[in-house]
Coordinates of C-alpha atoms in Angstrom, one line a residue:
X1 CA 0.0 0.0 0.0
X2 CA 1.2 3.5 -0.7
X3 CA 1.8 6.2 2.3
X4 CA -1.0 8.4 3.0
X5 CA 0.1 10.3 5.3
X6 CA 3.5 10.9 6.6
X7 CA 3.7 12.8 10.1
X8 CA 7.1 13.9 11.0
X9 CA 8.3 14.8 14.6
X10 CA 5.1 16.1 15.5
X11 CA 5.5 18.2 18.8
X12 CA 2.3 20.1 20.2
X13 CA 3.0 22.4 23.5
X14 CA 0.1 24.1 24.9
X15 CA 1.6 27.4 27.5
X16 CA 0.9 28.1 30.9
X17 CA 0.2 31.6 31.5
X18 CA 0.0 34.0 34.8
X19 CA -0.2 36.9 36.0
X20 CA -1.3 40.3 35.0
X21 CA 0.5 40.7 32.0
X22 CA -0.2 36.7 31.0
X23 CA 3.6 35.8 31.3
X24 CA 4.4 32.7 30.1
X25 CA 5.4 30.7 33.1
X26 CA 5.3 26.6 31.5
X27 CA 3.8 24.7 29.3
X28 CA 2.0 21.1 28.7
X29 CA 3.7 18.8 26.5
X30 CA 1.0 17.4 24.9
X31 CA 2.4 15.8 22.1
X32 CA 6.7 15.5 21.6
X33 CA 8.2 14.7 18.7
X34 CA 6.0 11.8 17.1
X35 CA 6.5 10.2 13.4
X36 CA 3.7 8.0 12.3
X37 CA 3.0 6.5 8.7
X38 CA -0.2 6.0 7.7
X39 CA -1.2 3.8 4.3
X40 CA -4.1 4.4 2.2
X41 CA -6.8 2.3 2.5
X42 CA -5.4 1.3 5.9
X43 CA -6.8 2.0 9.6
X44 CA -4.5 2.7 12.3
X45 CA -4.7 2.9 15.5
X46 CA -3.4 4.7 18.4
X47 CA -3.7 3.4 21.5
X48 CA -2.9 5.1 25.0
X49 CA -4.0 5.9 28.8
X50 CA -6.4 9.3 28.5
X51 CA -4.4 11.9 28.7
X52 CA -1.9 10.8 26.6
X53 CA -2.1 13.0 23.9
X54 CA -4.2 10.9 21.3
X55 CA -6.7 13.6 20.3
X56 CA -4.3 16.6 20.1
X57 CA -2.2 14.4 17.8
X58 CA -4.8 14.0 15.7
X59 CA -6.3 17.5 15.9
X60 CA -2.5 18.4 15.2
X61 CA -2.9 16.0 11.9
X62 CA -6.1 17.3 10.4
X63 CA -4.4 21.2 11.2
X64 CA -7.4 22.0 13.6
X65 CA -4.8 22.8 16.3
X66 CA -1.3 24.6 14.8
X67 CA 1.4 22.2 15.9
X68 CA 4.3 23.8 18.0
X69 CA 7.1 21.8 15.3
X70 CA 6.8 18.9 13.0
X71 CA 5.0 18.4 9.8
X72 CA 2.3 16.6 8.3
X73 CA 2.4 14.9 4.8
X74 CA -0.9 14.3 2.9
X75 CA -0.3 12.1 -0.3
X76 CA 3.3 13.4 -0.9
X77 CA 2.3 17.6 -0.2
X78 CA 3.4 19.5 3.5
X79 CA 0.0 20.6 4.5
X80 CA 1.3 21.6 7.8
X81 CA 1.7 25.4 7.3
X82 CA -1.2 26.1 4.9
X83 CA -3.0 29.4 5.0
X84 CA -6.5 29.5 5.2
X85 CA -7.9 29.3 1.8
X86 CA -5.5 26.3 0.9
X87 CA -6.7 24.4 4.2
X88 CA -10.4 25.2 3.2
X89 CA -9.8 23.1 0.1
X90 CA -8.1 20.3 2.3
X91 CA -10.9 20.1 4.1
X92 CA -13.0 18.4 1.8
X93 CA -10.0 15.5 1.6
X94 CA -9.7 14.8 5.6
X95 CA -12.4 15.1 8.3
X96 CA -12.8 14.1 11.7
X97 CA -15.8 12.2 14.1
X98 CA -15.8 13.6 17.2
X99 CA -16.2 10.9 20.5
X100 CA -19.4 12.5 21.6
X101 CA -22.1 12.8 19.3
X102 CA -24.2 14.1 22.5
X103 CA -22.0 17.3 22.5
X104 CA -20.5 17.1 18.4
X105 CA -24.2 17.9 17.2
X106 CA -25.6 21.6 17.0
X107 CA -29.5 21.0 19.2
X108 CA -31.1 23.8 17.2
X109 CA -30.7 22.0 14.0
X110 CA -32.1 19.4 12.1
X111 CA -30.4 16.9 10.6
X112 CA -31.4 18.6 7.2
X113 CA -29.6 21.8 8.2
X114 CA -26.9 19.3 10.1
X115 CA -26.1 17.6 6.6
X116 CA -26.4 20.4 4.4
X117 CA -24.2 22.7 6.1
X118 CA -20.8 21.6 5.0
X119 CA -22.3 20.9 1.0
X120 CA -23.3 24.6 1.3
X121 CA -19.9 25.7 2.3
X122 CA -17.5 23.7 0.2
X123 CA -19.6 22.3 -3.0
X124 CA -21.4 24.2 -5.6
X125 CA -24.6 22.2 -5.6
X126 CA -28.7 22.9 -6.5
X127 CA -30.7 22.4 -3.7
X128 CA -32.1 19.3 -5.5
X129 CA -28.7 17.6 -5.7
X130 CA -27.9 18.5 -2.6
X131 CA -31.1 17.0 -0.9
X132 CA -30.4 13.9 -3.0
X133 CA -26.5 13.8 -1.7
X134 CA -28.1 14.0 2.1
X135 CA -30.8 11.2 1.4
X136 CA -27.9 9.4 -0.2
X137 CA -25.9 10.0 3.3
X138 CA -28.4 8.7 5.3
X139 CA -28.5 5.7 3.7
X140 CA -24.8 4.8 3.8
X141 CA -25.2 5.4 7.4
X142 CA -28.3 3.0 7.6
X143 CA -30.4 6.1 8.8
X144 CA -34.1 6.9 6.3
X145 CA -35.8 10.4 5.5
X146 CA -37.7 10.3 7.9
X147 CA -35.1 11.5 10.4
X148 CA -34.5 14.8 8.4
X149 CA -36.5 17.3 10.3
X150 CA -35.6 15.8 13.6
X151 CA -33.1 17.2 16.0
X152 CA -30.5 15.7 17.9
X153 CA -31.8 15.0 21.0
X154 CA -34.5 13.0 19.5
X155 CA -32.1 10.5 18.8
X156 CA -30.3 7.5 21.0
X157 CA -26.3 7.9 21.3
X158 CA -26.0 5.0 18.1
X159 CA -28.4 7.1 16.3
X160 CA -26.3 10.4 16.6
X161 CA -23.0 9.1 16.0
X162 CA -24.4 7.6 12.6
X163 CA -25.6 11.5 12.0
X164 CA -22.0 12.5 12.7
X165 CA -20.4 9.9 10.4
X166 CA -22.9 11.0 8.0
X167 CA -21.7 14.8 8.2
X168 CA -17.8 13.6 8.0
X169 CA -18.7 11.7 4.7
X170 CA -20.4 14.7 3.4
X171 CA -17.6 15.9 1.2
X172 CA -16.2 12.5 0.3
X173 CA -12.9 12.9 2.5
X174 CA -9.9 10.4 1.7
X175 CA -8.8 10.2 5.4
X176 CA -10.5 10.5 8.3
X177 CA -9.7 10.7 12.5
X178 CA -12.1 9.0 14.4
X179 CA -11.5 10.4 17.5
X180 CA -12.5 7.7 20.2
X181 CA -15.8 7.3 18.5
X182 CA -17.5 4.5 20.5
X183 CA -16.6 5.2 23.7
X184 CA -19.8 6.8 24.3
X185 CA -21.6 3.6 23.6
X186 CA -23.2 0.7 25.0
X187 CA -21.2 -2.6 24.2
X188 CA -24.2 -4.2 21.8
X189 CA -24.1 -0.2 20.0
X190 CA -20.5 -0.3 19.7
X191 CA -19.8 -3.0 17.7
X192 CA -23.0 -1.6 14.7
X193 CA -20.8 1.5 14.7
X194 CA -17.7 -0.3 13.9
X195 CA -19.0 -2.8 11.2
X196 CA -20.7 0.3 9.6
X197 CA -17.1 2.0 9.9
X198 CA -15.7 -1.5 8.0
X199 CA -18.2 -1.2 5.2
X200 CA -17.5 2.2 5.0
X201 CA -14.0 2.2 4.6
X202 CA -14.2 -0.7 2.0
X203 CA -16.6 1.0 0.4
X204 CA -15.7 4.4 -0.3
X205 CA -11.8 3.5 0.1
X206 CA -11.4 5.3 2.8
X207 CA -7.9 6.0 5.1
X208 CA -8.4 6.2 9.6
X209 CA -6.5 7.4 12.2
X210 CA -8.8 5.5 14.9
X211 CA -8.1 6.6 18.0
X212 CA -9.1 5.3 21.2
X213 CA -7.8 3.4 24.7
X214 CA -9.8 0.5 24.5
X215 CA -7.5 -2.5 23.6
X216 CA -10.7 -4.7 22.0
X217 CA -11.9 -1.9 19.6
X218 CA -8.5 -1.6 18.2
X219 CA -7.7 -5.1 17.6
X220 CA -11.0 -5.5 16.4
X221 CA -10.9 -2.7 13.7
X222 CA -7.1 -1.4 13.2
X223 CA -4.7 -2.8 10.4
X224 CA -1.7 -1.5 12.5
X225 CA -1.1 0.3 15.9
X226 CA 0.8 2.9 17.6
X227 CA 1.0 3.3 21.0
X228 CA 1.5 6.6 23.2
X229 CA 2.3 7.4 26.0
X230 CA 2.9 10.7 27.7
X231 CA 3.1 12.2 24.6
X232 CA 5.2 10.0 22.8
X233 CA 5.1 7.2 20.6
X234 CA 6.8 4.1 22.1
X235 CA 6.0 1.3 19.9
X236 CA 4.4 0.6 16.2
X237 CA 3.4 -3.1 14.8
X238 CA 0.8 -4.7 12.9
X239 CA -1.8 -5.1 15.4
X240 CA -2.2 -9.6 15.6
X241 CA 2.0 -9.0 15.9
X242 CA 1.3 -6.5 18.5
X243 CA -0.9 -8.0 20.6
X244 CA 1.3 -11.4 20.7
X245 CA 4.2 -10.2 20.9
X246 CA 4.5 -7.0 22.5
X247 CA 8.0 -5.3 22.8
X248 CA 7.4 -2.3 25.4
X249 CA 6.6 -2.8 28.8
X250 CA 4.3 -0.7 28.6
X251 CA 2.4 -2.2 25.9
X252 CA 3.0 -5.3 27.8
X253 CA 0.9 -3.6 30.6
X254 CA -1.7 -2.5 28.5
X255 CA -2.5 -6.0 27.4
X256 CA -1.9 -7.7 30.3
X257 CA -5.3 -5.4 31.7
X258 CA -7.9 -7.1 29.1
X259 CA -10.3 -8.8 31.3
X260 CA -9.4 -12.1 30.2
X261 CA -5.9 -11.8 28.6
X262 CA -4.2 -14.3 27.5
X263 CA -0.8 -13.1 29.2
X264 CA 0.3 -15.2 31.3
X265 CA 1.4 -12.8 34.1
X266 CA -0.6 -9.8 34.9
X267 CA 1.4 -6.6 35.2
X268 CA 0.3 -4.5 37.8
X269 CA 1.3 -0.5 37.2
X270 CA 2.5 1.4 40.2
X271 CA 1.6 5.2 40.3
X272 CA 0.7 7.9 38.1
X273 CA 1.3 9.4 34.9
X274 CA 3.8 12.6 35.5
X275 CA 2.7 15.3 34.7
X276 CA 3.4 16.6 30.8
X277 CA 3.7 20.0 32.2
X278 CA 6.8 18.5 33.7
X279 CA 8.1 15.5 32.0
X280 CA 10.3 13.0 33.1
X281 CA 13.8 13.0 31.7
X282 CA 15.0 9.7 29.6
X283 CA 12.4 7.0 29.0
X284 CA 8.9 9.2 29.9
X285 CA 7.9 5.3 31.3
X286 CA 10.7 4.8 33.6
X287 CA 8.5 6.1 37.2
X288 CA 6.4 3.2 36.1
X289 CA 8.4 0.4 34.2
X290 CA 8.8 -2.7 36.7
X291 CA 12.1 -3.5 34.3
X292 CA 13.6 0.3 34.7
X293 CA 17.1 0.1 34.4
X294 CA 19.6 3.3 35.3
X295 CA 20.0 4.4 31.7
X296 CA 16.2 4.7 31.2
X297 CA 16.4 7.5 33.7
X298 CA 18.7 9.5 31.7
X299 CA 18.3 8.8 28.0
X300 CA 14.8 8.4 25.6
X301 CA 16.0 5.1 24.1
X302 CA 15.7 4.5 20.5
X303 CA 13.9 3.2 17.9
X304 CA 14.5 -1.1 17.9
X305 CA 13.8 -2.7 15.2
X306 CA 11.8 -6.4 16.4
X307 CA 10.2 -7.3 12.9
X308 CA 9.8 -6.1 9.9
X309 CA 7.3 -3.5 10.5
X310 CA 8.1 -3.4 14.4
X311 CA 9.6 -1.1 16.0
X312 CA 9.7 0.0 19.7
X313 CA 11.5 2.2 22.0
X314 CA 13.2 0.6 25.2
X315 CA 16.8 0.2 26.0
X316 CA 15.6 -3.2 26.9
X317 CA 15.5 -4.2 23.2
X318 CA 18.8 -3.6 22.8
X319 CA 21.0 -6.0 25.2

C-alpha cells in the first residue's frame, strides 16, 4: 500500500500563562516529537491511557490545532503550514468524528440543516442535488428520510453518532480521525458502529486514524497500531504482531489489563502518569516500568527494530 500520510516529529506544547501581564510561566507537552506512517486504504490505530495525547495528535494531523514543530504529509504535499484558503480546500480530503455525538451535534438543527451545512460551504450544488446527496448520506449510514426534520436530541447515542459519520462523509474525504468514537456507547451499539465503519471504509476506500484506549476496539478494527504514552510514541506493529508479541513494557501492561488476557502474568502499574507539564527525563515510562534500568532515567532510548514493521523504543530491546 502507498503512504497516505507521513507525520514527522510532530510536537504540540500548549503554554501556561500568569499573572497580569499573562507571562508565560510553562507549558504542557501534549504531544513530543511523534513520526507515524499512515497507508491508504489502511486504519491505524493509536492506543494510549487518557491523557496521553491521542486527540491533540490527531487534531495536530487534520491542522485544527497549529502544531508547536513537526510536519504533516498528505499524499506526498506538507499541509502543515497552509494558510486559510489552501486548508479550506483540504478540508473536503480529511475530516474528523468527534467521541461524543451528545456534545458534536448543534441541538437547534435538524439533521437537514446538520447535513447540508458543510455541501453549502465547500460544494457548488442545487438544492435538488444536494437534498439527494443527504438522502444518499443517510442511507450509507443506515439512517431513512424520515429523520431529516428531527433534532438531535430526538435521537439514541447509536443514532447520533451515525448523523456524525454522515456529516464527516459529506464531502467524500480520503482520510478520516475518528476520535474515540464509541466510547460513548453501549457494548451491543459499539460493535454496529464499527461494522458500519468497516463497510464504509471498503466501500468508499477510505484511510483512519482510529483513536481510542480500549484494547478490543483496536484489535478488532485497526490494520496496525501505535502506542502513546505521555506524549510520545513508544511502539508501532501490525496489530495480531502486537498484541502477541508485544515489545514495550508498557504495551505489555496494557495488554496484560484485558479482562481475560491471554498473558500469562498480569502486570500491575504502580503510580501515576507525571505530569506533561513536567516531564520525566530519559524514557517518559521509567517512574512506572517494573524493568527500569539506570539508563532509562537518563536517555529516551531509540527506535528497535523487532520485525519487519516493528519497532519500539526501550533500552531493553537492545541488550
Amino acid at each position: 500500500m502507498a503512504q497516505f500520510i507521513k507525520v514527522k516529529n510532530l510536537t504540540k506544547k500548549f503554554p501556561i500563562k500568569k499573572g497580569f501581564f499573562n507571562k508565560q510561566v510553562g507549558a504542557v507537552h501534549a504531544v513530543n516529537n511523534i513520526s507515524l506512517e499512515i497507508k491508504k486504504g489502511e486504519t491505524l490505530g493509536l492506543v494510549g491511557e487518557s491523557g496521553c495525547g491521542k486527540s491533540t495528535a490527531g487534531r495536530c494531523i487534520l491542522g485544527l490545532i497549529p502544531p508547536t514543530k513537526g510536519s504533516v504529509e498528505l499524499e506526498g504535499q506538507d499541509i502543515t503550514h497552509r494558510n486559510a484558503k489552501e486548508f479550506r480546500a483540504l478540508r473536503k480530503k480529511m475530516q474528523i468524528i468527534f467521541q461524543n455525538p451528545y456534545s458534536s451535534l448543534n441541538p437547534r438543527m435538524s439533521v437537514e440543516t446538520i447535513l447540508r451545512e458543510p455541501l453549502v460551504i465547500h460544494e457548488k450544488l442545487s438544492k435538488k442535488e444536494q437534498k439527494q446527496r443527504i438522502l444518499d448520506l443517510l442511507e450509507m449510514v443506515g439512517l431513512n428520510e424520515g429523520v431529516l426534520k428531527r433534532h438531535p436530541h430526538e435521537f439514541s447515542g447509536g443514532q447520533r453518532q451515525r448523523i456524525g459519520i454522515a456529516r464527516a462523509l459529506a464531502l467524500n474525504p480520503k482520510f478520516i480521525v475518528a476520535d474515540e468514537p464509541v466510547s460513548a456507547l453501549d457494548i451491543s451499539i459499539q460493535a454496529q458502529i464499527l461494522n458500519l465503519m468497516q463497510g464504509l471504509k471498503k466501500d468508499l476506500n477510505l484511510t483512519y486514524l482510529f483513536i481510542s484506549h480500549d484494547l478490543g476496539v483496536i484489535r478488532y478494527i485497526c490494520d496496525r497500531v501505535a502506542v502513546m504514552y505521555l506524549g510520545e510514541i513508544v511502539e508501532t506493529a501490525p496489530v495480531k504482531e502486537l498484541f502477541e508479541n508485544p515489545g514495550h513494557p508498557y504495551t505489555q501492561a496494557l495488554l496484560s489489563s484485558i479482562p481475560g488476557s491471554d498473558v500469562s502474568k498480569k502486570i500491575i502499574l504502580k503510580g501515576d502518569i507525571p505530569s506533561p507539564v513536567s516531564p520525566p527525563p530519559g524514557c517518559k515510562f521509567h517512574t512506572r516500568c517494573p524493568c527500569a534500568m539506570d539508563v532509562c532515567r537518563e536517555v529516551w532510548p531509540e527506535r528497535a527494530k523487532i520485525s519487519e514493521e516493528h519497532f519500539a523504543n526501550c533500552h531493553l530491546l537492545g541488550l
